[in-house]
């Protein structure tokens, strides 16, 4: 029975991982289709598409699936009318939340987002209520094996980075931010210098952060997770500065 129980746990974990991967692939494929439909299938001239393709690759999406998603948008095979919608609101502790969605049913998505906020002690606000706290930015996470810090900083400057953060504590990854228009230039500069990109995405970065801890921090994390789990939600941005819950006494 012990062996059976272990196998059951392994199968359960695999099912959870497969479900999460499927959800990520579905969201990224939708983003690629919409980007290709709106601005064409060439990622060299379509920043949103280039970013979505990168996210698909980081998620280990097969090449043929990526190509089908792009052609679906560029070739007119996508009959769905997806709208990009942004929601804004507040999480516990005064944390600001921005939710970006792609939906073919505005009423459904609005209800789902509102319920997620309500179920986790948050409040869905009006358009513009927290957007002023954020700026559109590119974020790149990369490894710099064998490279001196000076070389990494030089590559970041050459690529137009607004900020470069060296690895902290036990982490090995560098974090870079850029303006949206400099995103691809920075990514290319880092790769040319020998860095390995772990993740690259466009999003909304907070200019100031709200520190939360204890139960409020747990509620914030639960709200973000609930929002990210919604099928229509593409990205969730927050200005939460969460105290490491493991360090709490």
PDB file of C-alpha atoms in Angstrom:
ATOM      1  CA  UNK A   1       0.000   0.000   0.000  1.00  0.00           C
ATOM      2  CA  UNK A   2       2.910   2.336   0.739  1.00  0.00           C
ATOM      3  CA  UNK A   3       4.200   1.919  -2.803  1.00  0.00           C
ATOM      4  CA  UNK A   4       0.741   2.545  -4.225  1.00  0.00           C
ATOM      5  CA  UNK A   5       0.374   5.668  -2.100  1.00  0.00           C
ATOM      6  CA  UNK A   6       3.739   6.990  -3.309  1.00  0.00           C
ATOM      7  CA  UNK A   7       2.773   6.344  -6.946  1.00  0.00           C
ATOM      8  CA  UNK A   8      -0.578   8.061  -6.399  1.00  0.00           C
ATOM      9  CA  UNK A   9       1.196  11.133  -5.029  1.00  0.00           C
ATOM     10  CA  UNK A  10       3.587  11.180  -7.993  1.00  0.00           C
ATOM     11  CA  UNK A  11       0.674  10.936 -10.440  1.00  0.00           C
ATOM     12  CA  UNK A  12      -1.151  13.699  -8.583  1.00  0.00           C
ATOM     13  CA  UNK A  13       1.876  16.021  -8.710  1.00  0.00           C
ATOM     14  CA  UNK A  14       2.338  15.279 -12.409  1.00  0.00           C
ATOM     15  CA  UNK A  15      -1.342  16.014 -13.057  1.00  0.00           C
ATOM     16  CA  UNK A  16      -1.008  19.360 -11.254  1.00  0.00           C
ATOM     17  CA  UNK A  17       2.108  20.270 -13.248  1.00  0.00           C
ATOM     18  CA  UNK A  18       0.457  19.235 -16.526  1.00  0.00           C
ATOM     19  CA  UNK A  19      -2.643  21.281 -15.694  1.00  0.00           C
ATOM     20  CA  UNK A  20      -0.566  24.367 -14.922  1.00  0.00           C
ATOM     21  CA  UNK A  21       1.479  23.936 -18.110  1.00  0.00           C
ATOM     22  CA  UNK A  22      -1.695  23.565 -20.170  1.00  0.00           C
ATOM     23  CA  UNK A  23      -3.137  26.746 -18.652  1.00  0.00           C
ATOM     24  CA  UNK A  24       0.078  28.685 -19.335  1.00  0.00           C
ATOM     25  CA  UNK A  25       0.218  27.423 -22.918  1.00  0.00           C
ATOM     26  CA  UNK A  26      -3.414  28.383 -23.505  1.00  0.00           C
ATOM     27  CA  UNK A  27      -2.853  31.922 -22.231  1.00  0.00           C
ATOM     28  CA  UNK A  28       0.379  32.444 -24.160  1.00  0.00           C
ATOM     29  CA  UNK A  29      -1.147  31.026 -27.352  1.00  0.00           C
ATOM     30  CA  UNK A  30      -4.052  33.459 -27.022  1.00  0.00           C
ATOM     31  CA  UNK A  31      -1.598  36.339 -26.554  1.00  0.00           C
ATOM     32  CA  UNK A  32       0.343  35.338 -29.688  1.00  0.00           C
ATOM     33  CA  UNK A  33      -2.824  34.993 -31.757  1.00  0.00           C
ATOM     34  CA  UNK A  34      -4.143  38.400 -30.722  1.00  0.00           C
ATOM     35  CA  UNK A  35      -0.755  40.086 -31.206  1.00  0.00           C
ATOM     36  CA  UNK A  36      -0.355  38.599 -34.693  1.00  0.00           C
ATOM     37  CA  UNK A  37      -3.886  39.613 -35.665  1.00  0.00           C
ATOM     38  CA  UNK A  38      -3.439  43.194 -34.471  1.00  0.00           C
ATOM     39  CA  UNK A  39       0.110  43.975 -35.645  1.00  0.00           C
ATOM     40  CA  UNK A  40       1.189  41.236 -38.043  1.00  0.00           C
ATOM     41  CA  UNK A  41       3.113  37.952 -37.790  1.00  0.00           C
ATOM     42  CA  UNK A  42       6.668  39.331 -37.931  1.00  0.00           C
ATOM     43  CA  UNK A  43       8.098  39.580 -34.387  1.00  0.00           C
ATOM     44  CA  UNK A  44      10.814  41.929 -35.654  1.00  0.00           C
ATOM     45  CA  UNK A  45       8.143  44.612 -36.050  1.00  0.00           C
ATOM     46  CA  UNK A  46       5.745  43.435 -33.350  1.00  0.00           C
ATOM     47  CA  UNK A  47       7.064  43.831 -29.797  1.00  0.00           C
ATOM     48  CA  UNK A  48       4.012  42.209 -28.199  1.00  0.00           C
ATOM     49  CA  UNK A  49       4.327  39.155 -30.443  1.00  0.00           C
ATOM     50  CA  UNK A  50       8.075  38.887 -29.867  1.00  0.00           C
ATOM     51  CA  UNK A  51       7.505  38.970 -26.127  1.00  0.00           C
ATOM     52  CA  UNK A  52       4.730  36.358 -26.303  1.00  0.00           C
ATOM     53  CA  UNK A  53       6.931  34.069 -28.409  1.00  0.00           C
ATOM     54  CA  UNK A  54       9.714  34.370 -25.844  1.00  0.00           C
ATOM     55  CA  UNK A  55       7.286  33.519 -23.053  1.00  0.00           C
ATOM     56  CA  UNK A  56       6.121  30.490 -25.041  1.00  0.00           C
ATOM     57  CA  UNK A  57       9.691  29.276 -25.413  1.00  0.00           C
ATOM     58  CA  UNK A  58      10.436  29.771 -21.726  1.00  0.00           C
ATOM     59  CA  UNK A  59       7.323  27.671 -21.041  1.00  0.00           C
ATOM     60  CA  UNK A  60       8.717  24.932 -23.337  1.00  0.00           C
ATOM     61  CA  UNK A  61       5.875  25.260 -25.824  1.00  0.00           C
ATOM     62  CA  UNK A  62       6.566  23.192 -28.983  1.00  0.00           C
ATOM     63  CA  UNK A  63       7.527  25.138 -32.095  1.00  0.00           C
ATOM     64  CA  UNK A  64       4.578  23.832 -34.120  1.00  0.00           C
ATOM     65  CA  UNK A  65       2.133  25.018 -31.449  1.00  0.00           C
ATOM     66  CA  UNK A  66       3.741  28.471 -31.498  1.00  0.00           C
ATOM     67  CA  UNK A  67       3.530  28.645 -35.287  1.00  0.00           C
ATOM     68  CA  UNK A  68      -0.128  27.574 -35.320  1.00  0.00           C
ATOM     69  CA  UNK A  69      -1.041  30.243 -32.782  1.00  0.00           C
ATOM     70  CA  UNK A  70       0.652  32.941 -34.874  1.00  0.00           C
ATOM     71  CA  UNK A  71      -0.895  31.773 -38.133  1.00  0.00           C
ATOM     72  CA  UNK A  72      -4.293  31.583 -36.488  1.00  0.00           C
ATOM     73  CA  UNK A  73      -4.130  35.315 -35.905  1.00  0.00           C
ATOM     74  CA  UNK A  74      -2.271  36.370 -39.038  1.00  0.00           C
ATOM     75  CA  UNK A  75      -4.229  34.161 -41.404  1.00  0.00           C
ATOM     76  CA  UNK A  76      -7.649  35.111 -40.149  1.00  0.00           C
ATOM     77  CA  UNK A  77      -8.358  31.646 -38.806  1.00  0.00           C
ATOM     78  CA  UNK A  78      -9.247  33.036 -35.405  1.00  0.00           C
ATOM     79  CA  UNK A  79     -12.961  33.772 -35.349  1.00  0.00           C
ATOM     80  CA  UNK A  80     -12.949  34.771 -31.674  1.00  0.00           C
ATOM     81  CA  UNK A  81     -13.174  38.450 -30.904  1.00  0.00           C
ATOM     82  CA  UNK A  82     -10.824  38.879 -27.961  1.00  0.00           C
ATOM     83  CA  UNK A  83     -10.707  42.230 -26.219  1.00  0.00           C
ATOM     84  CA  UNK A  84      -7.851  43.444 -24.046  1.00  0.00           C
ATOM     85  CA  UNK A  85      -9.243  44.667 -20.738  1.00  0.00           C
ATOM     86  CA  UNK A  86      -7.504  46.070 -17.677  1.00  0.00           C
ATOM     87  CA  UNK A  87      -8.937  45.934 -14.165  1.00  0.00           C
ATOM     88  CA  UNK A  88      -7.598  47.808 -11.145  1.00  0.00           C
ATOM     89  CA  UNK A  89      -8.175  47.314  -7.470  1.00  0.00           C
ATOM     90  CA  UNK A  90      -6.829  46.892  -3.981  1.00  0.00           C
ATOM     91  CA  UNK A  91      -5.655  43.891  -2.013  1.00  0.00           C
ATOM     92  CA  UNK A  92      -5.431  43.736   1.786  1.00  0.00           C
ATOM     93  CA  UNK A  93      -2.874  46.051   3.345  1.00  0.00           C
ATOM     94  CA  UNK A  94      -3.441  48.757   0.744  1.00  0.00           C
ATOM     95  CA  UNK A  95      -1.638  46.823  -2.000  1.00  0.00           C
ATOM     96  CA  UNK A  96      -2.417  48.031  -5.530  1.00  0.00           C
ATOM     97  CA  UNK A  97      -3.356  45.414  -8.134  1.00  0.00           C
ATOM     98  CA  UNK A  98      -3.568  45.618 -11.936  1.00  0.00           C
ATOM     99  CA  UNK A  99      -5.122  42.733 -13.863  1.00  0.00           C
ATOM    100  CA  UNK A 100      -4.645  42.396 -17.632  1.00  0.00           C
ATOM    101  CA  UNK A 101      -7.045  40.086 -19.452  1.00  0.00           C
ATOM    102  CA  UNK A 102      -7.905  38.924 -22.963  1.00  0.00           C
ATOM    103  CA  UNK A 103     -11.534  37.912 -23.191  1.00  0.00           C
ATOM    104  CA  UNK A 104     -14.300  37.097 -25.632  1.00  0.00           C
ATOM    105  CA  UNK A 105     -16.917  37.728 -22.937  1.00  0.00           C
ATOM    106  CA  UNK A 106     -16.495  40.936 -20.955  1.00  0.00           C
ATOM    107  CA  UNK A 107     -19.351  40.212 -18.555  1.00  0.00           C
ATOM    108  CA  UNK A 108     -17.972  36.799 -17.617  1.00  0.00           C
ATOM    109  CA  UNK A 109     -14.467  38.106 -17.020  1.00  0.00           C
ATOM    110  CA  UNK A 110     -15.654  41.104 -15.006  1.00  0.00           C
ATOM    111  CA  UNK A 111     -17.687  38.805 -12.769  1.00  0.00           C
ATOM    112  CA  UNK A 112     -14.799  36.384 -12.288  1.00  0.00           C
ATOM    113  CA  UNK A 113     -12.346  39.163 -11.427  1.00  0.00           C
ATOM    114  CA  UNK A 114     -14.803  40.891  -9.079  1.00  0.00           C
ATOM    115  CA  UNK A 115     -15.506  37.612  -7.291  1.00  0.00           C
ATOM    116  CA  UNK A 116     -11.790  36.902  -6.885  1.00  0.00           C
ATOM    117  CA  UNK A 117     -11.262  40.286  -5.243  1.00  0.00           C
ATOM    118  CA  UNK A 118     -14.304  39.848  -3.016  1.00  0.00           C
ATOM    119  CA  UNK A 119     -13.396  36.316  -1.955  1.00  0.00           C
ATOM    120  CA  UNK A 120      -9.940  37.406  -0.810  1.00  0.00           C
ATOM    121  CA  UNK A 121     -10.668  40.600   1.147  1.00  0.00           C
ATOM    122  CA  UNK A 122      -9.877  42.863  -1.796  1.00  0.00           C
ATOM    123  CA  UNK A 123     -11.809  45.540  -3.645  1.00  0.00           C
ATOM    124  CA  UNK A 124     -12.204  45.977  -7.395  1.00  0.00           C
ATOM    125  CA  UNK A 125     -11.765  49.666  -8.163  1.00  0.00           C
ATOM    126  CA  UNK A 126     -12.405  51.990 -11.065  1.00  0.00           C
ATOM    127  CA  UNK A 127     -10.197  52.562 -14.090  1.00  0.00           C
ATOM    128  CA  UNK A 128      -7.187  54.665 -13.157  1.00  0.00           C
ATOM    129  CA  UNK A 129      -7.450  54.164  -9.413  1.00  0.00           C
ATOM    130  CA  UNK A 130      -3.995  52.554  -9.153  1.00  0.00           C
ATOM    131  CA  UNK A 131      -2.504  52.782 -12.655  1.00  0.00           C
ATOM    132  CA  UNK A 132      -0.657  55.979 -11.757  1.00  0.00           C
ATOM    133  CA  UNK A 133       1.471  53.928  -9.341  1.00  0.00           C
ATOM    134  CA  UNK A 134       2.934  51.839 -12.188  1.00  0.00           C
ATOM    135  CA  UNK A 135       4.932  52.285 -15.379  1.00  0.00           C
ATOM    136  CA  UNK A 136       5.055  49.962 -18.425  1.00  0.00           C
ATOM    137  CA  UNK A 137       8.418  48.244 -18.382  1.00  0.00           C
ATOM    138  CA  UNK A 138      10.329  45.275 -19.708  1.00  0.00           C
ATOM    139  CA  UNK A 139      11.791  42.848 -17.186  1.00  0.00           C
ATOM    140  CA  UNK A 140      14.552  40.363 -17.961  1.00  0.00           C
ATOM    141  CA  UNK A 141      15.836  37.647 -15.633  1.00  0.00           C
ATOM    142  CA  UNK A 142      19.198  36.244 -16.691  1.00  0.00           C
ATOM    143  CA  UNK A 143      22.181  34.192 -15.587  1.00  0.00           C
ATOM    144  CA  UNK A 144      25.738  35.452 -16.046  1.00  0.00           C
ATOM    145  CA  UNK A 145      27.953  32.380 -15.593  1.00  0.00           C
ATOM    146  CA  UNK A 146      31.623  33.279 -15.506  1.00  0.00           C
ATOM    147  CA  UNK A 147      31.041  36.964 -16.243  1.00  0.00           C
ATOM    148  CA  UNK A 148      32.423  39.743 -14.076  1.00  0.00           C
ATOM    149  CA  UNK A 149      29.884  42.149 -12.618  1.00  0.00           C
ATOM    150  CA  UNK A 150      31.490  45.014 -14.518  1.00  0.00           C
ATOM    151  CA  UNK A 151      30.937  43.237 -17.847  1.00  0.00           C
ATOM    152  CA  UNK A 152      27.286  42.630 -16.992  1.00  0.00           C
ATOM    153  CA  UNK A 153      26.718  46.256 -16.041  1.00  0.00           C
ATOM    154  CA  UNK A 154      28.419  47.422 -19.251  1.00  0.00           C
ATOM    155  CA  UNK A 155      26.130  45.188 -21.339  1.00  0.00           C
ATOM    156  CA  UNK A 156      23.097  46.499 -19.468  1.00  0.00           C
ATOM    157  CA  UNK A 157      24.096  50.108 -20.082  1.00  0.00           C
ATOM    158  CA  UNK A 158      24.765  49.411 -23.765  1.00  0.00           C
ATOM    159  CA  UNK A 159      21.319  47.824 -24.077  1.00  0.00           C
ATOM    160  CA  UNK A 160      19.533  50.784 -22.519  1.00  0.00           C
ATOM    161  CA  UNK A 161      18.653  49.227 -19.167  1.00  0.00           C
ATOM    162  CA  UNK A 162      16.995  51.467 -16.609  1.00  0.00           C
ATOM    163  CA  UNK A 163      18.169  49.256 -13.775  1.00  0.00           C
ATOM    164  CA  UNK A 164      20.336  46.181 -13.199  1.00  0.00           C
ATOM    165  CA  UNK A 165      20.165  44.223  -9.960  1.00  0.00           C
ATOM    166  CA  UNK A 166      22.893  41.731  -9.104  1.00  0.00           C
ATOM    167  CA  UNK A 167      21.953  38.383  -7.527  1.00  0.00           C
ATOM    168  CA  UNK A 168      21.077  38.578  -3.848  1.00  0.00           C
ATOM    169  CA  UNK A 169      21.649  35.998  -1.119  1.00  0.00           C
ATOM    170  CA  UNK A 170      21.444  32.463  -2.554  1.00  0.00           C
ATOM    171  CA  UNK A 171      20.012  33.601  -5.883  1.00  0.00           C
ATOM    172  CA  UNK A 172      22.098  33.417  -9.059  1.00  0.00           C
ATOM    173  CA  UNK A 173      19.929  35.489 -11.374  1.00  0.00           C
ATOM    174  CA  UNK A 174      20.329  39.094 -12.455  1.00  0.00           C
ATOM    175  CA  UNK A 175      17.246  41.274 -12.916  1.00  0.00           C
ATOM    176  CA  UNK A 176      17.099  44.031 -15.529  1.00  0.00           C
ATOM    177  CA  UNK A 177      14.375  46.550 -16.334  1.00  0.00           C
ATOM    178  CA  UNK A 178      13.943  48.675 -19.437  1.00  0.00           C
ATOM    179  CA  UNK A 179      11.546  50.924 -21.265  1.00  0.00           C
ATOM    180  CA  UNK A 180       9.215  49.002 -23.546  1.00  0.00           C
ATOM    181  CA  UNK A 181      10.868  50.463 -26.646  1.00  0.00           C
ATOM    182  CA  UNK A 182      14.318  49.295 -25.444  1.00  0.00           C
ATOM    183  CA  UNK A 183      13.212  45.802 -24.421  1.00  0.00           C
ATOM    184  CA  UNK A 184      14.436  43.863 -27.465  1.00  0.00           C
ATOM    185  CA  UNK A 185      17.646  45.907 -27.674  1.00  0.00           C
ATOM    186  CA  UNK A 186      18.484  45.120 -24.057  1.00  0.00           C
ATOM    187  CA  UNK A 187      17.690  41.437 -24.480  1.00  0.00           C
ATOM    188  CA  UNK A 188      19.982  41.220 -27.524  1.00  0.00           C
ATOM    189  CA  UNK A 189      22.782  43.112 -25.751  1.00  0.00           C
ATOM    190  CA  UNK A 190      22.673  40.777 -22.762  1.00  0.00           C
ATOM    191  CA  UNK A 191      22.687  37.677 -24.949  1.00  0.00           C
ATOM    192  CA  UNK A 192      25.578  39.056 -27.010  1.00  0.00           C
ATOM    193  CA  UNK A 193      27.560  39.574 -23.794  1.00  0.00           C
ATOM    194  CA  UNK A 194      27.101  35.924 -22.856  1.00  0.00           C
ATOM    195  CA  UNK A 195      24.177  36.038 -20.452  1.00  0.00           C
ATOM    196  CA  UNK A 196      21.525  33.320 -20.552  1.00  0.00           C
ATOM    197  CA  UNK A 197      17.944  34.582 -20.442  1.00  0.00           C
ATOM    198  CA  UNK A 198      15.682  32.758 -17.979  1.00  0.00           C
ATOM    199  CA  UNK A 199      12.632  34.940 -18.508  1.00  0.00           C
ATOM    200  CA  UNK A 200      11.728  38.124 -20.375  1.00  0.00           C
ATOM    201  CA  UNK A 201       8.371  39.873 -20.284  1.00  0.00           C
ATOM    202  CA  UNK A 202       6.570  43.178 -20.629  1.00  0.00           C
ATOM    203  CA  UNK A 203       4.445  44.362 -17.748  1.00  0.00           C
ATOM    204  CA  UNK A 204       3.573  47.082 -15.286  1.00  0.00           C
ATOM    205  CA  UNK A 205       6.259  47.814 -12.691  1.00  0.00           C
ATOM    206  CA  UNK A 206       5.428  49.707  -9.509  1.00  0.00           C
ATOM    207  CA  UNK A 207       7.261  52.949  -8.801  1.00  0.00           C
ATOM    208  CA  UNK A 208       6.740  52.555  -5.050  1.00  0.00           C
ATOM    209  CA  UNK A 209       5.968  49.443  -3.023  1.00  0.00           C
ATOM    210  CA  UNK A 210       3.583  48.675  -0.181  1.00  0.00           C
ATOM    211  CA  UNK A 211       5.060  46.541   2.597  1.00  0.00           C
ATOM    212  CA  UNK A 212       2.774  43.803   3.945  1.00  0.00           C
ATOM    213  CA  UNK A 213       3.310  40.951   6.372  1.00  0.00           C
ATOM    214  CA  UNK A 214       1.478  38.333   8.384  1.00  0.00           C
ATOM    215  CA  UNK A 215      -2.135  37.581   7.518  1.00  0.00           C
ATOM    216  CA  UNK A 216      -2.364  40.511   5.091  1.00  0.00           C
ATOM    217  CA  UNK A 217       0.580  39.104   3.132  1.00  0.00           C
ATOM    218  CA  UNK A 218      -1.072  35.683   2.957  1.00  0.00           C
ATOM    219  CA  UNK A 219      -4.300  37.256   1.706  1.00  0.00           C
ATOM    220  CA  UNK A 220      -2.431  39.229  -0.956  1.00  0.00           C
ATOM    221  CA  UNK A 221      -0.711  36.085  -2.221  1.00  0.00           C
ATOM    222  CA  UNK A 222      -4.012  34.188  -2.217  1.00  0.00           C
ATOM    223  CA  UNK A 223      -5.717  36.946  -4.220  1.00  0.00           C
ATOM    224  CA  UNK A 224      -2.924  37.089  -6.791  1.00  0.00           C
ATOM    225  CA  UNK A 225      -3.016  33.304  -7.161  1.00  0.00           C
ATOM    226  CA  UNK A 226      -6.796  33.312  -7.592  1.00  0.00           C
ATOM    227  CA  UNK A 227      -6.600  36.012 -10.266  1.00  0.00           C
ATOM    228  CA  UNK A 228      -3.773  34.286 -12.126  1.00  0.00           C
ATOM    229  CA  UNK A 229      -5.792  31.068 -12.140  1.00  0.00           C
ATOM    230  CA  UNK A 230      -8.635  32.678 -14.122  1.00  0.00           C
ATOM    231  CA  UNK A 231      -8.640  31.547 -17.753  1.00  0.00           C
ATOM    232  CA  UNK A 232      -9.060  35.045 -19.197  1.00  0.00           C
ATOM    233  CA  UNK A 233      -6.376  36.696 -17.067  1.00  0.00           C
ATOM    234  CA  UNK A 234      -3.020  37.137 -18.767  1.00  0.00           C
ATOM    235  CA  UNK A 235      -1.008  38.931 -16.100  1.00  0.00           C
ATOM    236  CA  UNK A 236      -1.374  40.277 -12.591  1.00  0.00           C
ATOM    237  CA  UNK A 237       0.794  43.170 -11.391  1.00  0.00           C
ATOM    238  CA  UNK A 238       1.086  44.438  -7.821  1.00  0.00           C
ATOM    239  CA  UNK A 239       3.150  46.793  -5.704  1.00  0.00           C
ATOM    240  CA  UNK A 240       3.347  44.356  -2.792  1.00  0.00           C
ATOM    241  CA  UNK A 241       6.583  44.159  -0.832  1.00  0.00           C
ATOM    242  CA  UNK A 242       5.913  40.941   1.053  1.00  0.00           C
ATOM    243  CA  UNK A 243       7.883  40.097   4.178  1.00  0.00           C
ATOM    244  CA  UNK A 244       9.274  36.561   3.956  1.00  0.00           C
ATOM    245  CA  UNK A 245       6.597  34.585   5.775  1.00  0.00           C
ATOM    246  CA  UNK A 246       9.138  31.909   6.687  1.00  0.00           C
ATOM    247  CA  UNK A 247      11.022  34.489   8.749  1.00  0.00           C
ATOM    248  CA  UNK A 248       8.022  35.324  10.895  1.00  0.00           C
ATOM    249  CA  UNK A 249       8.133  34.135  14.463  1.00  0.00           C
TER     250      UNK A 249
END
